[in-house]
PDB file of C-alpha atoms in Angstrom:
ATOM      1  CA  UNK A   1      18.881  21.871  12.102  1.00 38.00           C
ATOM      2  CA  UNK A   2      17.253  23.150  15.302  1.00 41.00           C
ATOM      3  CA  UNK A   3      14.516  25.734  15.223  1.00 48.00           C
ATOM      4  CA  UNK A   4      11.617  26.687  17.476  1.00 49.00           C
ATOM      5  CA  UNK A   5       8.764  24.667  15.966  1.00 49.00           C
ATOM      6  CA  UNK A   6       8.965  21.780  18.419  1.00 47.00           C
ATOM      7  CA  UNK A   7       9.005  24.128  21.435  1.00 47.00           C
ATOM      8  CA  UNK A   8       5.945  26.030  20.184  1.00 48.00           C
ATOM      9  CA  UNK A   9       3.793  22.973  19.435  1.00 46.00           C
ATOM     10  CA  UNK A  10       3.881  20.703  22.448  1.00 49.00           C
ATOM     11  CA  UNK A  11       1.778  19.804  25.457  1.00 50.00           C
ATOM     12  CA  UNK A  12      -1.463  21.722  25.878  1.00 48.00           C
ATOM     13  CA  UNK A  13      -0.825  23.772  22.728  1.00 52.00           C
ATOM     14  CA  UNK A  14      -1.486  20.663  20.646  1.00 54.00           C
ATOM     15  CA  UNK A  15      -4.950  20.178  22.140  1.00 54.00           C
ATOM     16  CA  UNK A  16      -6.115  23.558  20.827  1.00 56.00           C
ATOM     17  CA  UNK A  17      -4.168  23.590  17.573  1.00 60.00           C
ATOM     18  CA  UNK A  18      -6.950  22.454  15.246  1.00 66.00           C
ATOM     19  CA  UNK A  19      -9.092  25.471  16.114  1.00 72.00           C
ATOM     20  CA  UNK A  20      -6.363  27.969  15.253  1.00 75.00           C
ATOM     21  CA  UNK A  21      -5.816  27.879  11.472  1.00 86.00           C
ATOM     22  CA  UNK A  22      -9.519  28.084  10.468  1.00 87.00           C
ATOM     23  CA  UNK A  23      -9.820  31.212  12.618  1.00 88.00           C
ATOM     24  CA  UNK A  24      -6.476  32.795  11.745  1.00 91.00           C
ATOM     25  CA  UNK A  25      -6.140  32.006   8.040  1.00 94.00           C
ATOM     26  CA  UNK A  26      -8.640  33.630   5.665  1.00 93.00           C
ATOM     27  CA  UNK A  27     -10.331  30.984   3.518  1.00 92.00           C
ATOM     28  CA  UNK A  28      -8.526  28.094   5.213  1.00 91.00           C
ATOM     29  CA  UNK A  29     -10.689  25.315   3.756  1.00 87.00           C
ATOM     30  CA  UNK A  30     -10.561  26.896   0.303  1.00 95.00           C
ATOM     31  CA  UNK A  31      -6.775  27.122   0.629  1.00 96.00           C
ATOM     32  CA  UNK A  32      -6.558  23.335   0.871  1.00 95.00           C
ATOM     33  CA  UNK A  33      -8.702  23.051  -2.230  1.00 96.00           C
ATOM     34  CA  UNK A  34      -6.373  25.421  -4.105  1.00 97.00           C
ATOM     35  CA  UNK A  35      -3.335  23.400  -3.036  1.00 97.00           C
ATOM     36  CA  UNK A  36      -5.031  20.208  -4.205  1.00 97.00           C
ATOM     37  CA  UNK A  37      -5.744  21.720  -7.615  1.00 97.00           C
ATOM     38  CA  UNK A  38      -2.212  23.060  -8.083  1.00 98.00           C
ATOM     39  CA  UNK A  39      -0.539  19.790  -7.156  1.00 98.00           C
ATOM     40  CA  UNK A  40      -2.866  17.732  -9.339  1.00 97.00           C
ATOM     41  CA  UNK A  41      -1.796  19.670 -12.441  1.00 96.00           C
ATOM     42  CA  UNK A  42       1.598  17.935 -12.448  1.00 94.00           C
ATOM     43  CA  UNK A  43       0.991  14.757 -10.433  1.00 96.00           C
ATOM     44  CA  UNK A  44       0.757  11.178 -11.667  1.00 95.00           C
ATOM     45  CA  UNK A  45      -2.383   9.366 -10.552  1.00 93.00           C
ATOM     46  CA  UNK A  46      -0.470   7.526  -7.831  1.00 95.00           C
ATOM     47  CA  UNK A  47       1.846  10.395  -6.914  1.00 97.00           C
ATOM     48  CA  UNK A  48       3.814  10.818  -3.699  1.00 98.00           C
ATOM     49  CA  UNK A  49       3.677  14.068  -1.727  1.00 98.00           C
ATOM     50  CA  UNK A  50       6.224  15.278   0.819  1.00 98.00           C
ATOM     51  CA  UNK A  51       4.631  17.405   3.542  1.00 98.00           C
ATOM     52  CA  UNK A  52       7.046  19.479   5.618  1.00 98.00           C
ATOM     53  CA  UNK A  53       5.413  20.621   8.832  1.00 96.00           C
ATOM     54  CA  UNK A  54       2.872  17.808   8.861  1.00 95.00           C
ATOM     55  CA  UNK A  55       1.937  18.057  12.525  1.00 89.00           C
ATOM     56  CA  UNK A  56      -1.790  18.342  13.046  1.00 91.00           C
ATOM     57  CA  UNK A  57      -2.547  16.390   9.888  1.00 94.00           C
ATOM     58  CA  UNK A  58      -5.115  18.759   8.389  1.00 93.00           C
ATOM     59  CA  UNK A  59      -3.215  19.252   5.143  1.00 95.00           C
ATOM     60  CA  UNK A  60      -2.668  15.525   4.589  1.00 97.00           C
ATOM     61  CA  UNK A  61      -6.282  14.774   5.513  1.00 96.00           C
ATOM     62  CA  UNK A  62      -7.637  17.255   2.950  1.00 96.00           C
ATOM     63  CA  UNK A  63      -5.360  16.030   0.150  1.00 97.00           C
ATOM     64  CA  UNK A  64      -5.913  12.353   0.947  1.00 97.00           C
ATOM     65  CA  UNK A  65      -9.683  12.785   0.836  1.00 97.00           C
ATOM     66  CA  UNK A  66      -9.467  14.566  -2.514  1.00 97.00           C
ATOM     67  CA  UNK A  67      -7.001  12.119  -4.098  1.00 97.00           C
ATOM     68  CA  UNK A  68      -7.475   8.512  -2.971  1.00 97.00           C
ATOM     69  CA  UNK A  69      -4.480   7.232  -4.971  1.00 97.00           C
ATOM     70  CA  UNK A  70      -1.878   9.648  -3.613  1.00 98.00           C
ATOM     71  CA  UNK A  71       0.496   8.712  -0.788  1.00 98.00           C
ATOM     72  CA  UNK A  72       2.127  11.020   1.732  1.00 98.00           C
ATOM     73  CA  UNK A  73       5.286  11.351   3.785  1.00 98.00           C
ATOM     74  CA  UNK A  74       4.884  13.922   6.534  1.00 97.00           C
ATOM     75  CA  UNK A  75       7.738  15.403   8.561  1.00 97.00           C
ATOM     76  CA  UNK A  76       7.468  17.384  11.790  1.00 96.00           C
ATOM     77  CA  UNK A  77       9.823  17.942  14.755  1.00 95.00           C
ATOM     78  CA  UNK A  78       7.050  17.743  17.368  1.00 94.00           C
ATOM     79  CA  UNK A  79       6.181  14.238  18.552  1.00 94.00           C
ATOM     80  CA  UNK A  80       2.972  15.584  20.113  1.00 93.00           C
ATOM     81  CA  UNK A  81       1.870  17.150  16.842  1.00 93.00           C
ATOM     82  CA  UNK A  82       2.658  13.973  14.929  1.00 95.00           C
ATOM     83  CA  UNK A  83       0.453  11.997  17.304  1.00 94.00           C
ATOM     84  CA  UNK A  84      -2.339  14.445  16.517  1.00 93.00           C
ATOM     85  CA  UNK A  85      -1.630  14.036  12.796  1.00 95.00           C
ATOM     86  CA  UNK A  86      -1.801  10.273  13.151  1.00 95.00           C
ATOM     87  CA  UNK A  87      -5.256  10.524  14.717  1.00 95.00           C
ATOM     88  CA  UNK A  88      -6.529  13.024  12.148  1.00 95.00           C
ATOM     89  CA  UNK A  89      -5.280  11.008   9.155  1.00 96.00           C
ATOM     90  CA  UNK A  90      -6.138   7.560  10.562  1.00 96.00           C
ATOM     91  CA  UNK A  91      -8.730   6.749   7.852  1.00 96.00           C
ATOM     92  CA  UNK A  92      -5.866   6.990   5.348  1.00 97.00           C
ATOM     93  CA  UNK A  93      -3.074   5.406   7.389  1.00 94.00           C
ATOM     94  CA  UNK A  94      -2.198   2.909   4.662  1.00 96.00           C
ATOM     95  CA  UNK A  95      -1.077   5.840   2.504  1.00 97.00           C
ATOM     96  CA  UNK A  96       0.577   8.012   5.170  1.00 98.00           C
ATOM     97  CA  UNK A  97       4.025   7.751   6.719  1.00 97.00           C
ATOM     98  CA  UNK A  98       5.017  10.214   9.439  1.00 97.00           C
ATOM     99  CA  UNK A  99       8.610  11.065  10.374  1.00 97.00           C
ATOM    100  CA  UNK A 100       9.758  12.951  13.463  1.00 97.00           C
ATOM    101  CA  UNK A 101      12.414  15.553  12.676  1.00 96.00           C
ATOM    102  CA  UNK A 102      13.292  18.289  10.217  1.00 96.00           C
ATOM    103  CA  UNK A 103      13.771  18.178   6.455  1.00 96.00           C
ATOM    104  CA  UNK A 104      16.856  15.990   6.877  1.00 95.00           C
ATOM    105  CA  UNK A 105      14.594  13.271   8.317  1.00 95.00           C
ATOM    106  CA  UNK A 106      12.515  13.109   5.131  1.00 96.00           C
ATOM    107  CA  UNK A 107      13.057  10.152   2.790  1.00 96.00           C
ATOM    108  CA  UNK A 108      15.545  10.777   0.004  1.00 94.00           C
ATOM    109  CA  UNK A 109      13.618   9.306  -2.921  1.00 88.00           C
ATOM    110  CA  UNK A 110      12.236  11.819  -5.420  1.00 96.00           C
ATOM    111  CA  UNK A 111       8.708  12.977  -4.677  1.00 98.00           C
ATOM    112  CA  UNK A 112       6.123  14.139  -7.180  1.00 98.00           C
ATOM    113  CA  UNK A 113       5.202  17.243  -5.132  1.00 98.00           C
ATOM    114  CA  UNK A 114       5.825  18.922  -1.793  1.00 98.00           C
ATOM    115  CA  UNK A 115       3.936  21.263   0.490  1.00 98.00           C
ATOM    116  CA  UNK A 116       4.847  23.399   3.468  1.00 97.00           C
ATOM    117  CA  UNK A 117       1.869  25.243   4.912  1.00 96.00           C
ATOM    118  CA  UNK A 118       2.029  27.615   7.909  1.00 95.00           C
ATOM    119  CA  UNK A 119       5.513  26.382   8.826  1.00 95.00           C
ATOM    120  CA  UNK A 120       8.248  28.448   7.191  1.00 96.00           C
ATOM    121  CA  UNK A 121       7.783  31.465   9.463  1.00 96.00           C
ATOM    122  CA  UNK A 122       9.040  29.256  12.313  1.00 95.00           C
ATOM    123  CA  UNK A 123      12.320  28.506  10.512  1.00 96.00           C
ATOM    124  CA  UNK A 124      15.188  30.956  11.239  1.00 96.00           C
ATOM    125  CA  UNK A 125      16.374  33.043   8.307  1.00 95.00           C
ATOM    126  CA  UNK A 126      19.795  31.386   8.212  1.00 96.00           C
ATOM    127  CA  UNK A 127      18.146  27.973   7.732  1.00 96.00           C
ATOM    128  CA  UNK A 128      15.538  28.928   5.140  1.00 97.00           C
ATOM    129  CA  UNK A 129      17.661  28.565   2.005  1.00 97.00           C
ATOM    130  CA  UNK A 130      19.116  25.242   3.135  1.00 97.00           C
ATOM    131  CA  UNK A 131      15.623  23.941   3.887  1.00 97.00           C
ATOM    132  CA  UNK A 132      14.411  24.935   0.425  1.00 98.00           C
ATOM    133  CA  UNK A 133      17.470  23.326  -1.155  1.00 98.00           C
ATOM    134  CA  UNK A 134      16.791  20.089   0.720  1.00 98.00           C
ATOM    135  CA  UNK A 135      13.184  20.172  -0.462  1.00 98.00           C
ATOM    136  CA  UNK A 136      14.367  20.679  -4.043  1.00 98.00           C
ATOM    137  CA  UNK A 137      16.798  17.771  -3.747  1.00 97.00           C
ATOM    138  CA  UNK A 138      13.914  15.473  -2.840  1.00 98.00           C
ATOM    139  CA  UNK A 139      11.711  16.446  -5.796  1.00 98.00           C
ATOM    140  CA  UNK A 140      11.730  15.127  -9.312  1.00 97.00           C
ATOM    141  CA  UNK A 141      12.351  17.704 -12.034  1.00 97.00           C
ATOM    142  CA  UNK A 142       9.209  19.698 -12.723  1.00 97.00           C
ATOM    143  CA  UNK A 143       7.526  18.772  -9.427  1.00 98.00           C
ATOM    144  CA  UNK A 144       5.450  21.447  -7.710  1.00 98.00           C
ATOM    145  CA  UNK A 145       6.218  22.954  -4.326  1.00 98.00           C
ATOM    146  CA  UNK A 146       3.517  24.890  -2.484  1.00 98.00           C
ATOM    147  CA  UNK A 147       4.545  27.254   0.318  1.00 98.00           C
ATOM    148  CA  UNK A 148       2.092  29.195   2.483  1.00 98.00           C
ATOM    149  CA  UNK A 149       3.067  31.319   5.488  1.00 97.00           C
ATOM    150  CA  UNK A 150       3.321  34.831   6.880  1.00 98.00           C
ATOM    151  CA  UNK A 151       4.971  37.281   4.501  1.00 98.00           C
ATOM    152  CA  UNK A 152       4.633  41.047   4.267  1.00 98.00           C
ATOM    153  CA  UNK A 153       6.840  44.171   3.968  1.00 97.00           C
ATOM    154  CA  UNK A 154       9.486  44.369   6.675  1.00 97.00           C
ATOM    155  CA  UNK A 155      10.071  48.126   6.699  1.00 97.00           C
ATOM    156  CA  UNK A 156       8.282  50.128   9.366  1.00 97.00           C
ATOM    157  CA  UNK A 157       5.542  51.187   9.752  1.00 97.00           C
ATOM    158  CA  UNK A 158       4.238  48.560   7.276  1.00 97.00           C
ATOM    159  CA  UNK A 159       5.591  45.649   9.311  1.00 97.00           C
ATOM    160  CA  UNK A 160       3.776  46.638  12.497  1.00 97.00           C
ATOM    161  CA  UNK A 161       0.594  47.394  10.564  1.00 97.00           C
ATOM    162  CA  UNK A 162       0.522  43.923   9.022  1.00 97.00           C
ATOM    163  CA  UNK A 163       1.241  42.248  12.347  1.00 97.00           C
ATOM    164  CA  UNK A 164      -1.652  44.151  13.914  1.00 96.00           C
ATOM    165  CA  UNK A 165      -3.967  43.136  11.071  1.00 96.00           C
ATOM    166  CA  UNK A 166      -3.008  39.484  11.420  1.00 96.00           C
ATOM    167  CA  UNK A 167      -3.647  39.532  15.157  1.00 95.00           C
ATOM    168  CA  UNK A 168      -6.941  41.412  14.848  1.00 94.00           C
ATOM    169  CA  UNK A 169      -8.263  38.937  12.279  1.00 94.00           C
ATOM    170  CA  UNK A 170      -7.311  35.848  14.269  1.00 92.00           C
ATOM    171  CA  UNK A 171      -8.206  36.811  17.831  1.00 90.00           C
ATOM    172  CA  UNK A 172     -11.010  34.775  19.386  1.00 85.00           C
ATOM    173  CA  UNK A 173     -14.225  36.531  20.362  1.00 84.00           C
ATOM    174  CA  UNK A 174     -13.929  38.368  23.653  1.00 84.00           C
ATOM    175  CA  UNK A 175     -10.145  38.789  23.559  1.00 86.00           C
ATOM    176  CA  UNK A 176      -8.954  41.951  25.284  1.00 90.00           C
ATOM    177  CA  UNK A 177      -6.158  44.456  24.607  1.00 92.00           C
ATOM    178  CA  UNK A 178      -3.630  42.558  26.727  1.00 94.00           C
ATOM    179  CA  UNK A 179      -4.168  39.360  24.756  1.00 94.00           C
ATOM    180  CA  UNK A 180      -3.818  41.255  21.480  1.00 93.00           C
ATOM    181  CA  UNK A 181      -0.578  42.885  22.590  1.00 95.00           C
ATOM    182  CA  UNK A 182       0.809  39.533  23.736  1.00 95.00           C
ATOM    183  CA  UNK A 183       0.035  38.063  20.300  1.00 94.00           C
ATOM    184  CA  UNK A 184       1.636  41.006  18.486  1.00 95.00           C
ATOM    185  CA  UNK A 185       4.778  40.738  20.610  1.00 96.00           C
ATOM    186  CA  UNK A 186       5.017  36.988  19.977  1.00 95.00           C
ATOM    187  CA  UNK A 187       4.924  37.546  16.221  1.00 96.00           C
ATOM    188  CA  UNK A 188       7.453  40.377  16.415  1.00 95.00           C
ATOM    189  CA  UNK A 189       9.973  38.381  18.448  1.00 95.00           C
ATOM    190  CA  UNK A 190       9.429  34.673  17.786  1.00 95.00           C
ATOM    191  CA  UNK A 191       8.731  34.372  14.065  1.00 96.00           C
ATOM    192  CA  UNK A 192      10.970  34.877  11.033  1.00 96.00           C
ATOM    193  CA  UNK A 193       9.019  36.852   8.453  1.00 97.00           C
ATOM    194  CA  UNK A 194      10.398  37.892   5.076  1.00 98.00           C
ATOM    195  CA  UNK A 195       8.996  40.233   2.476  1.00 98.00           C
ATOM    196  CA  UNK A 196       7.301  38.637  -0.549  1.00 98.00           C
ATOM    197  CA  UNK A 197      10.206  39.771  -2.727  1.00 98.00           C
ATOM    198  CA  UNK A 198      12.705  37.975  -0.479  1.00 98.00           C
ATOM    199  CA  UNK A 199      10.575  34.837  -0.531  1.00 98.00           C
ATOM    200  CA  UNK A 200      10.574  34.687  -4.325  1.00 98.00           C
ATOM    201  CA  UNK A 201      14.310  35.361  -4.536  1.00 98.00           C
ATOM    202  CA  UNK A 202      15.042  32.583  -2.051  1.00 98.00           C
ATOM    203  CA  UNK A 203      12.890  30.078  -3.941  1.00 98.00           C
ATOM    204  CA  UNK A 204      14.743  30.866  -7.146  1.00 98.00           C
ATOM    205  CA  UNK A 205      18.087  30.644  -5.367  1.00 98.00           C
ATOM    206  CA  UNK A 206      17.190  27.170  -4.096  1.00 98.00           C
ATOM    207  CA  UNK A 207      16.555  25.808  -7.588  1.00 98.00           C
ATOM    208  CA  UNK A 208      12.877  26.549  -8.217  1.00 98.00           C
ATOM    209  CA  UNK A 209      11.441  28.322 -11.245  1.00 98.00           C
ATOM    210  CA  UNK A 210       8.119  29.722 -12.452  1.00 98.00           C
ATOM    211  CA  UNK A 211       7.345  31.065  -8.986  1.00 98.00           C
ATOM    212  CA  UNK A 212       3.761  32.347  -8.809  1.00 98.00           C
ATOM    213  CA  UNK A 213       1.728  33.926  -6.039  1.00 98.00           C
ATOM    214  CA  UNK A 214      -1.569  32.031  -5.926  1.00 98.00           C
ATOM    215  CA  UNK A 215      -2.938  33.074  -2.536  1.00 98.00           C
ATOM    216  CA  UNK A 216      -2.973  36.250  -0.448  1.00 97.00           C
ATOM    217  CA  UNK A 217      -5.089  36.405   2.680  1.00 95.00           C
ATOM    218  CA  UNK A 218      -4.192  39.551   4.612  1.00 95.00           C
ATOM    219  CA  UNK A 219      -0.735  38.801   6.066  1.00 97.00           C
ATOM    220  CA  UNK A 220      -0.444  35.250   4.691  1.00 97.00           C
ATOM    221  CA  UNK A 221       0.875  34.539   1.215  1.00 98.00           C
ATOM    222  CA  UNK A 222       1.058  31.352  -0.834  1.00 98.00           C
ATOM    223  CA  UNK A 223       3.350  30.495  -3.747  1.00 98.00           C
ATOM    224  CA  UNK A 224       3.610  27.616  -6.140  1.00 98.00           C
ATOM    225  CA  UNK A 225       7.005  26.929  -7.719  1.00 98.00           C
ATOM    226  CA  UNK A 226       8.538  24.095  -9.724  1.00 98.00           C
ATOM    227  CA  UNK A 227      11.744  22.140  -9.333  1.00 98.00           C
ATOM    228  CA  UNK A 228      13.986  23.393 -12.128  1.00 95.00           C
TER     229      UNK A 228
END
């Protein structure tokens, strides 16, 4: 199931990755706390979490610190990003297993929860439903899935307005017009962004129910849904 995640996150990009999400995602640290709370509502004390798009390790690190009995399987197609994740999560390495690849590389056994944060907008539209179905297949009935990624209306001019807002919020200090335009063009051409309504419909079509929006930070939305 090829997509463009591994080509985006490799080489020098990995070295600067950790600085990106806190700058680009409103309330990034609070987002991890929200995810922790939502998963804990339906998790056994020693639950297992599947993390799709685990490169970088920040998500696993935050959840492992909050829940010392949980264990984690993280999947990511970028070997460079997994090496970063291994360093970031090293204090918890007894509870973390990392797998290079896509969702098909994840273990088959049923997990108690799954997360996919800031990853789905890299997955082509034609692979989104299959990816969600494969996530559902790996979850026990009633398990929570948390998804967080770019999602906003796709009709113009709303689409361009939301792209511009996302870029303006996340640009580093001192960035000029050329850098802003480059970022806007990258989002327009390299990412797969669906409207919130399409996101909910696809989750339901993949076998999830009780889909709820729990987070909205400018252009980024977060949903929690449950394996039906």
